[in-house]
Short mmCIF file of C-alpha atoms in Angstrom, two decimals:
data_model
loop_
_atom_site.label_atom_id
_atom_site.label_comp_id
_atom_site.label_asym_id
_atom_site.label_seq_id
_atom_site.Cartn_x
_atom_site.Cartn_y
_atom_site.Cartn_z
CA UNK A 1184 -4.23 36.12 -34.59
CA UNK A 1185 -7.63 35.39 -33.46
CA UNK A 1186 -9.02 35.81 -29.55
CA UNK A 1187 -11.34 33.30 -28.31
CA UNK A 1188 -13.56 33.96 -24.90
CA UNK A 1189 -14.98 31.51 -22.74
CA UNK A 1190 -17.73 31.69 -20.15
CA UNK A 1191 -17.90 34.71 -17.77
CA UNK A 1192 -14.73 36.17 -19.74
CA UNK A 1193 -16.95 35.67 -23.32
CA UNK A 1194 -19.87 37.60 -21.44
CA UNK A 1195 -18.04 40.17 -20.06
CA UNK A 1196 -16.16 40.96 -23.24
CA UNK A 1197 -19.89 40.79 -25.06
CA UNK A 1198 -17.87 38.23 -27.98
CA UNK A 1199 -17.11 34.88 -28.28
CA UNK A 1200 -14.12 35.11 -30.50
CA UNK A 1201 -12.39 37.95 -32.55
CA UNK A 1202 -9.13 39.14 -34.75
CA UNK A 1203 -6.82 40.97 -32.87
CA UNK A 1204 -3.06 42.72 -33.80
CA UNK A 1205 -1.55 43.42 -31.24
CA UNK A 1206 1.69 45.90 -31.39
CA UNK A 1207 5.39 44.00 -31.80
CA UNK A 1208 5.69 45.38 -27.76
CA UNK A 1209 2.88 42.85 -26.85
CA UNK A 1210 5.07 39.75 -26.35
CA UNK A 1211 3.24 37.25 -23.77
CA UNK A 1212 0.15 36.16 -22.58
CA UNK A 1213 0.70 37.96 -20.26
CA UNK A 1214 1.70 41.39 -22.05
CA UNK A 1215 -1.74 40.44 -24.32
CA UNK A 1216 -4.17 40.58 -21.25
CA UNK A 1217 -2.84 43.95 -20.43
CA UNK A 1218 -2.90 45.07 -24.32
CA UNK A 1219 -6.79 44.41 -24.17
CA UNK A 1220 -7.75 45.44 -20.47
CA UNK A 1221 -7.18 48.77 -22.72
CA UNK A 1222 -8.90 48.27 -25.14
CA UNK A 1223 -12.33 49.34 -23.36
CA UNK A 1224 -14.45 48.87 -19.99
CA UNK A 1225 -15.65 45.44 -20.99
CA UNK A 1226 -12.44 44.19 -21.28
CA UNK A 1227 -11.12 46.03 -18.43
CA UNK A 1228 -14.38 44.27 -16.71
CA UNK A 1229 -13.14 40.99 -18.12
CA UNK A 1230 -9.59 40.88 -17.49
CA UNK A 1231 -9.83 42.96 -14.18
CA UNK A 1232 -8.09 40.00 -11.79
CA UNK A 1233 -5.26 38.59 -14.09
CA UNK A 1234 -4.62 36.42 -12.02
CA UNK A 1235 -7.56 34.50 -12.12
CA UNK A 1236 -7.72 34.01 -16.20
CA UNK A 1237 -6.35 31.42 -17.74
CA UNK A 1238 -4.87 31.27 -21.47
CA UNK A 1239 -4.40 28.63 -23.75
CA UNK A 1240 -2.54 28.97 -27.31
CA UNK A 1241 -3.24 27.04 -29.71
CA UNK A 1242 -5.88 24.63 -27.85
CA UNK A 1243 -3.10 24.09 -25.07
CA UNK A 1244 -2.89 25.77 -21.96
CA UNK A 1245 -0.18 28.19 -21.08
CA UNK A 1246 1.12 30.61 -18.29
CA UNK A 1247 0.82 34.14 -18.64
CA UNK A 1248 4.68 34.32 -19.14
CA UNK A 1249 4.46 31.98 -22.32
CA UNK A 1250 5.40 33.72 -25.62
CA UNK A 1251 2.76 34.79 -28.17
CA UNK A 1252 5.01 34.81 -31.56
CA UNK A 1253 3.43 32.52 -34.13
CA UNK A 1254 -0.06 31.56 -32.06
CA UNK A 1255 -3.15 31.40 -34.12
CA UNK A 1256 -5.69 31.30 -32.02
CA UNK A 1257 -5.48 32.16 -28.35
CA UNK A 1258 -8.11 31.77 -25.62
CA UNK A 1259 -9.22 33.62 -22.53
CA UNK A 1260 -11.13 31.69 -20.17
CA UNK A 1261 -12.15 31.50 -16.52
CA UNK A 1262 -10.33 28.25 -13.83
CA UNK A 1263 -12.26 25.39 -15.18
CA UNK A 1264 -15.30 23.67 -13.82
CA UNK A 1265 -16.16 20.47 -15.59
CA UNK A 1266 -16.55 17.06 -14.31
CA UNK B 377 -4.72 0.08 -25.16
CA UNK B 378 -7.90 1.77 -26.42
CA UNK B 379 -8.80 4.65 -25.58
CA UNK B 380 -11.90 6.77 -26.87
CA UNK B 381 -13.03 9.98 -25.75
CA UNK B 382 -16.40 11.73 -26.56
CA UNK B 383 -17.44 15.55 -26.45
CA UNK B 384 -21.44 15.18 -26.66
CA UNK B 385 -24.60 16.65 -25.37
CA UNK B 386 -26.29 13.13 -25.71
CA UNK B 387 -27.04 11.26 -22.55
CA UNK B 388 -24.86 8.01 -22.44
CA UNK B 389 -25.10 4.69 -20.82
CA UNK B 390 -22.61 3.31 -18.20
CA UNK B 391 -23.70 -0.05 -18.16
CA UNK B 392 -22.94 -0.23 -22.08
CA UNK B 393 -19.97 1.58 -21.56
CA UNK B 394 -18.50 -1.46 -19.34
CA UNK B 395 -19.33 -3.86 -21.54
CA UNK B 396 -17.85 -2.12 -24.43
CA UNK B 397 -14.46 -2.51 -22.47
CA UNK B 398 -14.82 -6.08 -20.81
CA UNK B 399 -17.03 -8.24 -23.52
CA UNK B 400 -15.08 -10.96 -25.39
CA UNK B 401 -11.93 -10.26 -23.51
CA UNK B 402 -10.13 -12.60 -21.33
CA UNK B 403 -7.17 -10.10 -20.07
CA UNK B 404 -9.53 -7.80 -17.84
CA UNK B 405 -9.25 -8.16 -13.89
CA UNK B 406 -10.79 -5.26 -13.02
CA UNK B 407 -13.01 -2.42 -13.94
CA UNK B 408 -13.88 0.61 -12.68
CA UNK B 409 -16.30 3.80 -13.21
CA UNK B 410 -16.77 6.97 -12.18
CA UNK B 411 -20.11 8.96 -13.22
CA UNK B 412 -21.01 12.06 -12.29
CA UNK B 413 -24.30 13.05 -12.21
CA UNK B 414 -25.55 16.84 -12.02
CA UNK B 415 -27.33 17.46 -8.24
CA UNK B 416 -30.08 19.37 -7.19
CA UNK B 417 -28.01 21.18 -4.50
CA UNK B 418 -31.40 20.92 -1.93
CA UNK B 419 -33.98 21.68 -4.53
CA UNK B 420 -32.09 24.94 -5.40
CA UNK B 421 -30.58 23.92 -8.72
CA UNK B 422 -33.10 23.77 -12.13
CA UNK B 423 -30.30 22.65 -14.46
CA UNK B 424 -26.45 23.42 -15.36
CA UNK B 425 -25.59 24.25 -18.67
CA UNK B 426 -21.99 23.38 -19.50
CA UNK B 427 -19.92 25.61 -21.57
CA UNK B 428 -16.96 23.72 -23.60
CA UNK B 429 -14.15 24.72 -25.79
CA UNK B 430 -14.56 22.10 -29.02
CA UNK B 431 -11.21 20.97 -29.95
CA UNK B 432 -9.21 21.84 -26.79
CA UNK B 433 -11.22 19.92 -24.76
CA UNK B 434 -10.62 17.02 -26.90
CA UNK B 435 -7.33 17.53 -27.21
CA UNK B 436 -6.96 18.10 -23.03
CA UNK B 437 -8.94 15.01 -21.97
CA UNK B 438 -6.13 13.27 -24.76
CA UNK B 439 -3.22 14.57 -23.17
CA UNK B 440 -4.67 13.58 -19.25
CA UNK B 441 -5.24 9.95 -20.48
CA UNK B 442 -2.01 9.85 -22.44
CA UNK B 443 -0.46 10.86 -18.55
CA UNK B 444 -2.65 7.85 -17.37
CA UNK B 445 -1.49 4.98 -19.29
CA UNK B 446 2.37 5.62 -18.98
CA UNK B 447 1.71 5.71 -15.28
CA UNK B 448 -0.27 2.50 -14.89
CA UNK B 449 -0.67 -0.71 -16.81
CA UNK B 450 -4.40 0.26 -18.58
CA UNK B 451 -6.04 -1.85 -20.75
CA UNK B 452 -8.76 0.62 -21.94
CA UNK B 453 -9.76 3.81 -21.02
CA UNK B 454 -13.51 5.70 -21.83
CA UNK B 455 -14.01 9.31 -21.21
CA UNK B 456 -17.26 10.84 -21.99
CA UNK B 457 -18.11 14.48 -21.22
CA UNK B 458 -21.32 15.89 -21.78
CA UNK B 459 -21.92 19.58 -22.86
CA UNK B 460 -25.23 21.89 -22.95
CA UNK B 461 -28.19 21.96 -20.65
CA UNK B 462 -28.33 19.34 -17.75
CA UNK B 463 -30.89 18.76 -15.69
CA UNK B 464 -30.40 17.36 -12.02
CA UNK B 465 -30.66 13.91 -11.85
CA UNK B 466 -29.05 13.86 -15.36
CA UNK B 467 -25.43 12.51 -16.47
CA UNK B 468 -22.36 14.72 -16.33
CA UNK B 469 -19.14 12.83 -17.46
CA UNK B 470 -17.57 9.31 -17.27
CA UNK B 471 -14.39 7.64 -16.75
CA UNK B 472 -14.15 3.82 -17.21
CA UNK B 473 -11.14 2.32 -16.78
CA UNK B 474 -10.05 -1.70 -17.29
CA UNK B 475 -6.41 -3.33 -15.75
CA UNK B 476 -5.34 -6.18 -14.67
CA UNK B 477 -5.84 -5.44 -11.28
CA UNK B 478 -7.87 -3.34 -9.29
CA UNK B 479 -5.27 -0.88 -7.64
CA UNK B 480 -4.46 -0.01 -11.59
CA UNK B 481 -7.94 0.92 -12.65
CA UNK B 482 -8.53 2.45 -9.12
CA UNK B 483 -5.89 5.13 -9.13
CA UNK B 484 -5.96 5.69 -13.23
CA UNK B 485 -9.79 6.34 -12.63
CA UNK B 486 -9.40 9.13 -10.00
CA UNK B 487 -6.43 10.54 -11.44
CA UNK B 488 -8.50 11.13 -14.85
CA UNK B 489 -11.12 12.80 -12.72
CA UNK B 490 -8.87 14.70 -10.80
CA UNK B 491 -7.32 16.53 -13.44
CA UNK B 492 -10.43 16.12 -15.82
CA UNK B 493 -12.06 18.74 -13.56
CA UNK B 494 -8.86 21.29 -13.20
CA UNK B 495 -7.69 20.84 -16.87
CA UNK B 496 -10.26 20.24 -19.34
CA UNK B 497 -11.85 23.53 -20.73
CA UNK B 498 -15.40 23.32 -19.62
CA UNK B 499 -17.28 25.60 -17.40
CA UNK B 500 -20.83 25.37 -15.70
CA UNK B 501 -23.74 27.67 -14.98
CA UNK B 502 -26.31 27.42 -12.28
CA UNK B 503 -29.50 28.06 -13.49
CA UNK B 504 -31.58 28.35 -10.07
CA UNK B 505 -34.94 27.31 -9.46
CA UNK B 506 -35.93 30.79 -8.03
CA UNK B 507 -35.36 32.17 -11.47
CA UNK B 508 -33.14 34.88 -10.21
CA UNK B 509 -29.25 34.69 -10.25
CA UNK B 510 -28.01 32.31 -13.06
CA UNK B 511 -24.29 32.32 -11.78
CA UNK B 512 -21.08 30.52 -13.38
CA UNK B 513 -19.86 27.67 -10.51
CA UNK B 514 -16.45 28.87 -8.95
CA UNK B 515 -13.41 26.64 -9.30
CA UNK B 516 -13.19 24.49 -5.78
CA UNK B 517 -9.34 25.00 -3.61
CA UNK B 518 -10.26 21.48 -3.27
CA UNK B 519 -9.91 20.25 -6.85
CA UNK B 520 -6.52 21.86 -7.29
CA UNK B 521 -5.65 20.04 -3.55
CA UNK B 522 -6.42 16.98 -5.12
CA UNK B 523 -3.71 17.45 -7.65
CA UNK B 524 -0.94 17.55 -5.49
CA UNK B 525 -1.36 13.98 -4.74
CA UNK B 526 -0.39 12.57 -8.02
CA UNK B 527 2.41 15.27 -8.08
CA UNK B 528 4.98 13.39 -5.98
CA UNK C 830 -28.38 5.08 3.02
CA UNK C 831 -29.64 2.24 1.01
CA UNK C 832 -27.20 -0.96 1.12
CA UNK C 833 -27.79 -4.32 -0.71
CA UNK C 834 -25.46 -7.34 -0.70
CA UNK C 835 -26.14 -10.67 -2.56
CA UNK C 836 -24.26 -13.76 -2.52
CA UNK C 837 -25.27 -15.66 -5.30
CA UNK C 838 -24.07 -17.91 -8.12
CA UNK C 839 -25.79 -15.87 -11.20
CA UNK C 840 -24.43 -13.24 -13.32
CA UNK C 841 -24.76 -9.43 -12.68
CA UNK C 842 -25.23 -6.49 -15.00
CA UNK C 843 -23.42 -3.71 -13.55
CA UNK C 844 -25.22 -1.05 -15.72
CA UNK C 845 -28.39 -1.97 -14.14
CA UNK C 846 -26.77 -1.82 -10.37
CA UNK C 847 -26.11 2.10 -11.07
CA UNK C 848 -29.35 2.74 -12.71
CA UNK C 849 -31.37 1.13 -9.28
CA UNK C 850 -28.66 3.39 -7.56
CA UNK C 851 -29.45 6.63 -9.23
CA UNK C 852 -32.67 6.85 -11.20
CA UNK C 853 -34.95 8.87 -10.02
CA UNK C 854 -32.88 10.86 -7.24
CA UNK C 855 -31.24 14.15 -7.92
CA UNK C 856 -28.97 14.23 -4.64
CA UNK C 857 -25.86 11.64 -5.96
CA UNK C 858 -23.33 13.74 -7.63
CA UNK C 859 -21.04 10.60 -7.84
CA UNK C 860 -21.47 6.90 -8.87
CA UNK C 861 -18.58 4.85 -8.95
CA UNK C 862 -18.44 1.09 -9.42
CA UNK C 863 -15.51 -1.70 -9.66
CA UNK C 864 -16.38 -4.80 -11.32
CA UNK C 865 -13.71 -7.84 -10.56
CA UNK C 866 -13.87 -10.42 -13.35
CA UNK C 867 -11.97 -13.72 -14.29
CA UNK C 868 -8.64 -13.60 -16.19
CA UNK C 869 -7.66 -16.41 -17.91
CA UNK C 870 -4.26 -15.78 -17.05
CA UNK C 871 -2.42 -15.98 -20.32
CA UNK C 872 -4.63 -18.72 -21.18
CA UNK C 873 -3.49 -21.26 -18.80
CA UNK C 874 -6.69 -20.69 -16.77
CA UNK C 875 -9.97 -23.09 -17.80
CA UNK C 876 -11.94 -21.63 -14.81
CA UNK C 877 -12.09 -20.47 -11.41
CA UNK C 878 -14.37 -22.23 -8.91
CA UNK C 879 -15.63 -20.18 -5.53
CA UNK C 880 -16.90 -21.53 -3.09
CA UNK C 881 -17.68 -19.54 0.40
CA UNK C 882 -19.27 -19.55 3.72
CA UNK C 883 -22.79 -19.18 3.57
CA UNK C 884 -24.52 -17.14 6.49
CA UNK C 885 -21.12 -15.46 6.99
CA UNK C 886 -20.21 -14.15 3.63
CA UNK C 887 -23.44 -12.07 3.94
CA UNK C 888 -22.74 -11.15 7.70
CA UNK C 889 -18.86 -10.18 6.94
CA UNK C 890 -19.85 -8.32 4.12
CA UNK C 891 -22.50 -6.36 5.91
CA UNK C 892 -19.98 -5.49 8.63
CA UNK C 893 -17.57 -3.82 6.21
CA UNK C 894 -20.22 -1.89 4.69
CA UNK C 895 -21.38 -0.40 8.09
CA UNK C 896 -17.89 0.28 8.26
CA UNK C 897 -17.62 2.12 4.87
CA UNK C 898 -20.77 3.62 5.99
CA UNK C 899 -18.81 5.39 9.20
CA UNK C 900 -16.23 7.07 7.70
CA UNK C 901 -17.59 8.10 4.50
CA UNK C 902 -21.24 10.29 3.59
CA UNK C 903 -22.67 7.55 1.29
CA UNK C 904 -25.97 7.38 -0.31
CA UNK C 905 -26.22 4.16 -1.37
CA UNK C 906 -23.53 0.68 -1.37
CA UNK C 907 -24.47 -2.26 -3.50
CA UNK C 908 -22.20 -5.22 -3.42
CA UNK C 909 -22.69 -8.75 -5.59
CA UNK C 910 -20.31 -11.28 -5.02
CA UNK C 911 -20.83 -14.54 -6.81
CA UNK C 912 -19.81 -18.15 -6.01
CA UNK C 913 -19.58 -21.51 -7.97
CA UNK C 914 -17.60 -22.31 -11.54
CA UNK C 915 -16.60 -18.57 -13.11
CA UNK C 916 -15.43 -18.82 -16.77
CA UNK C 917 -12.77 -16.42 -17.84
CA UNK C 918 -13.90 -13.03 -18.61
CA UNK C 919 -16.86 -13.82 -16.58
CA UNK C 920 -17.83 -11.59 -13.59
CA UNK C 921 -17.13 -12.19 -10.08
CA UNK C 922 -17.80 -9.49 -7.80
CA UNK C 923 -19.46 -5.79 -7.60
CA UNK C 924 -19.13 -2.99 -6.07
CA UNK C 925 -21.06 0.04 -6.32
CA UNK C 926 -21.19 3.36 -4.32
CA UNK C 927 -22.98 6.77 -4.59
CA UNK C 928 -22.27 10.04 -2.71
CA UNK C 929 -23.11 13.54 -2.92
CA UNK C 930 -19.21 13.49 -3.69
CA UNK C 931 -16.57 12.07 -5.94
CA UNK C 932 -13.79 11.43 -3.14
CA UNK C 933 -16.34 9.37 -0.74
CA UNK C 934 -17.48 7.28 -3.89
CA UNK C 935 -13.89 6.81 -4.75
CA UNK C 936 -12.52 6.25 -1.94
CA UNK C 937 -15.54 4.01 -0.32
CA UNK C 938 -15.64 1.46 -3.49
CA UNK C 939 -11.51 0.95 -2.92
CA UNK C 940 -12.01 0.83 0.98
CA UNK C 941 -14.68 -2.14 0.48
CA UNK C 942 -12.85 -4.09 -2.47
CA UNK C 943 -9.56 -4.14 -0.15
CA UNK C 944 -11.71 -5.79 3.03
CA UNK C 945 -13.96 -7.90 0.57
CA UNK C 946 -10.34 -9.09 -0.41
CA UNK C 947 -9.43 -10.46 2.99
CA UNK C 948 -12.01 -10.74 5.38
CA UNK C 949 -14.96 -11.88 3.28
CA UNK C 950 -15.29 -15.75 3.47
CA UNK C 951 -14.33 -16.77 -0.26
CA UNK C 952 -12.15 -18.95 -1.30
CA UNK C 953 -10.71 -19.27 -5.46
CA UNK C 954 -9.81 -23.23 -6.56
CA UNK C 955 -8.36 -23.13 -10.12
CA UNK C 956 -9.11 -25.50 -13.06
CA UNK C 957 -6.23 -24.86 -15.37
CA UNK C 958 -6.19 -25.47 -19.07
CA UNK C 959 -3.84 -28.60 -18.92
CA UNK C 960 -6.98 -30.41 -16.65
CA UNK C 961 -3.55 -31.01 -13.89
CA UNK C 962 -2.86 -28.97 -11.00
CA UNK C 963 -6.28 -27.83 -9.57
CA UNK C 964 -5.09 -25.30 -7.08
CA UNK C 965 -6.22 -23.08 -4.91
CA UNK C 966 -5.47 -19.31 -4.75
CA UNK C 967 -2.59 -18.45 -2.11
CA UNK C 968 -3.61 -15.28 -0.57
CA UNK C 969 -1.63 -12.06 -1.32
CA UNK C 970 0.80 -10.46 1.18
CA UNK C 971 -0.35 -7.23 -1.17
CA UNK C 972 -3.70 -7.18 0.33
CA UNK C 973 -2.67 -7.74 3.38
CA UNK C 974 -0.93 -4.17 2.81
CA UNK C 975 -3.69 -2.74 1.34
CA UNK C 976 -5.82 -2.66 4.37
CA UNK C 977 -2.87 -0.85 6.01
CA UNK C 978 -3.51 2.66 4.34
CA UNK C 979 -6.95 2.32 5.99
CA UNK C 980 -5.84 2.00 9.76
CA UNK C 981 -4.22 5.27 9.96
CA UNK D 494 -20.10 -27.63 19.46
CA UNK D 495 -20.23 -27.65 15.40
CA UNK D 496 -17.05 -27.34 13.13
CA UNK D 497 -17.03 -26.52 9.91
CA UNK D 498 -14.30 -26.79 7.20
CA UNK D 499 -13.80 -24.79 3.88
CA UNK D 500 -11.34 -24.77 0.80
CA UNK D 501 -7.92 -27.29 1.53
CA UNK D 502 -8.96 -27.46 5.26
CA UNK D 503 -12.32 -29.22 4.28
CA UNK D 504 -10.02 -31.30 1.86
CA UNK D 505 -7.60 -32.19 3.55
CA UNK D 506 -9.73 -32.96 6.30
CA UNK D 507 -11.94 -34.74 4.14
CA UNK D 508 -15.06 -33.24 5.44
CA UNK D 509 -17.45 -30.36 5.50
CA UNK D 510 -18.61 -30.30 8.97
CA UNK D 511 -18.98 -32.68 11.93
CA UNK D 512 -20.26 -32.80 16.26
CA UNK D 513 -16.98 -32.28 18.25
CA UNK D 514 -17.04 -32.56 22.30
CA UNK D 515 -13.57 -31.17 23.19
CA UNK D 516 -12.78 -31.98 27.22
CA UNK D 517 -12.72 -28.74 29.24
CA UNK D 518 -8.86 -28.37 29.18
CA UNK D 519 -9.56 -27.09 25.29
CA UNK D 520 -10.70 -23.55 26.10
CA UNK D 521 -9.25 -21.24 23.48
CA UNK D 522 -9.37 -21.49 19.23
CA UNK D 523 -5.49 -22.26 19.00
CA UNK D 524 -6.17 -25.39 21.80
CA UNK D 525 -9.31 -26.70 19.61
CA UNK D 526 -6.81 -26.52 16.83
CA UNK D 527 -4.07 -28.58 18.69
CA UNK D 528 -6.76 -30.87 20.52
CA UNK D 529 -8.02 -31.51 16.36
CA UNK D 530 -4.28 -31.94 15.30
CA UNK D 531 -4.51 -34.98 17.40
CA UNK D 532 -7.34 -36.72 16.03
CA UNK D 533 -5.19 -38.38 13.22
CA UNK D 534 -3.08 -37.81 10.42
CA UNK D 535 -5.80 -35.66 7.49
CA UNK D 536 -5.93 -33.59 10.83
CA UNK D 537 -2.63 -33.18 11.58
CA UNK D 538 -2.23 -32.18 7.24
CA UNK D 539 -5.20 -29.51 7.51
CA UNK D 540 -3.34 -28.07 10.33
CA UNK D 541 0.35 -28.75 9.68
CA UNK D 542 0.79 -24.59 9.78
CA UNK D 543 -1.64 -23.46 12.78
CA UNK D 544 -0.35 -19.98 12.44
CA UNK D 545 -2.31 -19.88 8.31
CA UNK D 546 -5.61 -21.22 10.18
CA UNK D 547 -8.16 -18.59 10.16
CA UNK D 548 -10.98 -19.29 12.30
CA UNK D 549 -14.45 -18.15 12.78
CA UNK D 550 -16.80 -18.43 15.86
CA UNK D 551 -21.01 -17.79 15.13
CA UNK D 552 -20.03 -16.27 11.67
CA UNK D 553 -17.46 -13.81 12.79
CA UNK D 554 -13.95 -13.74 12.53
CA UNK D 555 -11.84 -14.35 15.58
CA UNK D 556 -8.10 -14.57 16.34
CA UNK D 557 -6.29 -18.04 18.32
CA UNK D 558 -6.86 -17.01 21.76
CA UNK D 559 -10.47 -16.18 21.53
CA UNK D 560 -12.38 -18.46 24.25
CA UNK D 561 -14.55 -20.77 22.84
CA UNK D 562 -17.04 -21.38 25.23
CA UNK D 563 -20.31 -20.73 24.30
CA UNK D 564 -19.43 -21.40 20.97
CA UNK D 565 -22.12 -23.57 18.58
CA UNK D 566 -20.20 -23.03 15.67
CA UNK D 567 -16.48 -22.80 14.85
CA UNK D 568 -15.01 -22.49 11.61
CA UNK D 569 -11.65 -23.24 10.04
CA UNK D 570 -10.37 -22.37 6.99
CA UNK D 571 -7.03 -20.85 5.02
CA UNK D 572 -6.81 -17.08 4.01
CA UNK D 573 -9.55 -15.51 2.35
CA UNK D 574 -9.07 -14.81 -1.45
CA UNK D 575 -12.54 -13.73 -2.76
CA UNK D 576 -13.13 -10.30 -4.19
#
């Protein structure tokens, strides 16, 4: 499935967007932001108050308890600021 | 009910906007618009540069005006949000909205706004006259307060 | 605070009412305007004739916008309300407001439509499509009601 | 004192405007209204319902007890529906 980053997540991380496999144990959003706060200090840096990031899968947004099984494409962003 | 809704880093045009909705139509009571501009914040504030997600935010801004017209009786309904660099004194976003009557196009108008800002994937940088911190704007209690509101 | 108010009997361009209220400035984050126009009522309606109080539909009018002016942080109120023979789909009155903030623009525009409404001197005579009953407009209990969420 | 009449009131009344010299017993809006009542029968039609009457003294809106001495001009007319 492929990762996409937004604002102060996508600098953090250093990427915009990326593949990713995560293991069959990784089954939420939730379970995913923990899989990748390993992955290395810039996502640790990223990801370092869950709480605050927000997910969407599949251009719609979702809670960090929402399943992962069959996204495509699943963004990490920051609470938004427009309008 | 028409609805359009534009992702663009052009500069757009309220006035035309309105009469995109009202011209040659003999149904529309009222009309209202919200435009936000980007402020200077007391001379501290060169420009903001607005960070989107293409597709979801589409796709968002759909969804909130889909919520709009099967709560009130809209005739059209224009969303523009602008992406990019911005400088103060420059367009942000628009909502125009066209009823009947006024209470309609009133409430659908601020209830697009209000969960424009909270929902729909964009995110803004300061970039500061004093050339020094260039910092992403922080989501506002206040814009998730103004939810609860239409949540009853 | 800039405020303007004209009573007249020509037309208005609403674009160029938010330009004069935000060109040039960088300190309005929010613009919002409602335009009120003629419905032809499921085409029974030929026209709608106004005709008002000179002196005090200025007067009145000024008094609500000092009003508006108390209890919200405005930068700027324009208000056009015209008089005279109005054709269907033609405009009748405008309001526009500008803050540094959305909820005063929003809330400021509503708060002067709903006195406009029922305290400015105007009065609607219609000239239905069948040339018979020329009536005038009976006032609306609703109104009435919507000045209530005001006085709290 | 000058009244002035708008929308049915100055129809029914059959005129825009016109001298009055109530006698001193008049001293409030609502007795103007009941002195005009009296002055013959398009009177009596304009104000066949006091309680619709608005009225304005000088250009501002006042209620049926308001005193009107001192008053050069007082308005009648039905419920406002501008806007």
């Amino acid at each position: 499935m492929k990762a996409v980053y937004f604002a102060w997540v996508r600098e953090r991380i250093g990427r915009t967007e990326e593949e990713i496999s995560p293991p069959d144990s990784v089954t939420t959003v939730g379970d995913l932001i923990g899989w990748l706060t390993g992955r290395g200090e810039e996502y640790a840096y990223a990801f370092e108050k869950p709480a605050v990031i927000r997910a969407a899968i599949d251009k719609a947004h979702v809670k960090h308890d929402a399943p992962i099984a069959g996204a495509r494409e699943i963004a990490f962003f920051p609470p938004m600021t427009g309008g | 009910m028409s609805a359009r809704i534009s992702i663009q880093a052009e500069d757009f045009d309220t006035g035309a906007e309105v009469v995109a909705l009202t011209s040659g139509r003999k149904d529309v009571g009222a009309c209202v618009t919200f435009t936000g501009l980007c402020r200077d914040e007391g001379e501290t504030l060169a420009a903001l540069e607005l960070e989107h997600y293409p597709g979801m935010a589409e796709e968002e801004i759909a969804r909130v005006v889909a919520q709009a017209q099967t709560r009130w009786p809209l005739l059209g309904v224009r969303v523009i949000h602008r992406y990019g660099k911005i400088a103060p004194g420059g367009n942000i976003v628009l909502v125009v909205t066209t009823s009947s009557h006024r209470r309609a196009a009133f409430e659908s108008a601020e209830f697009l706004m209000d969960y424009l800002k909270t929902r729909a994937p964009f995110w803004k940088k300061e970039h500061r006259v004093d050339g020094l911190a260039r910092d992403w704007v922080s989501a506002k209690d206040d814009d998730d307060r103004a939810l609860e509101r239409w949540e009853k």
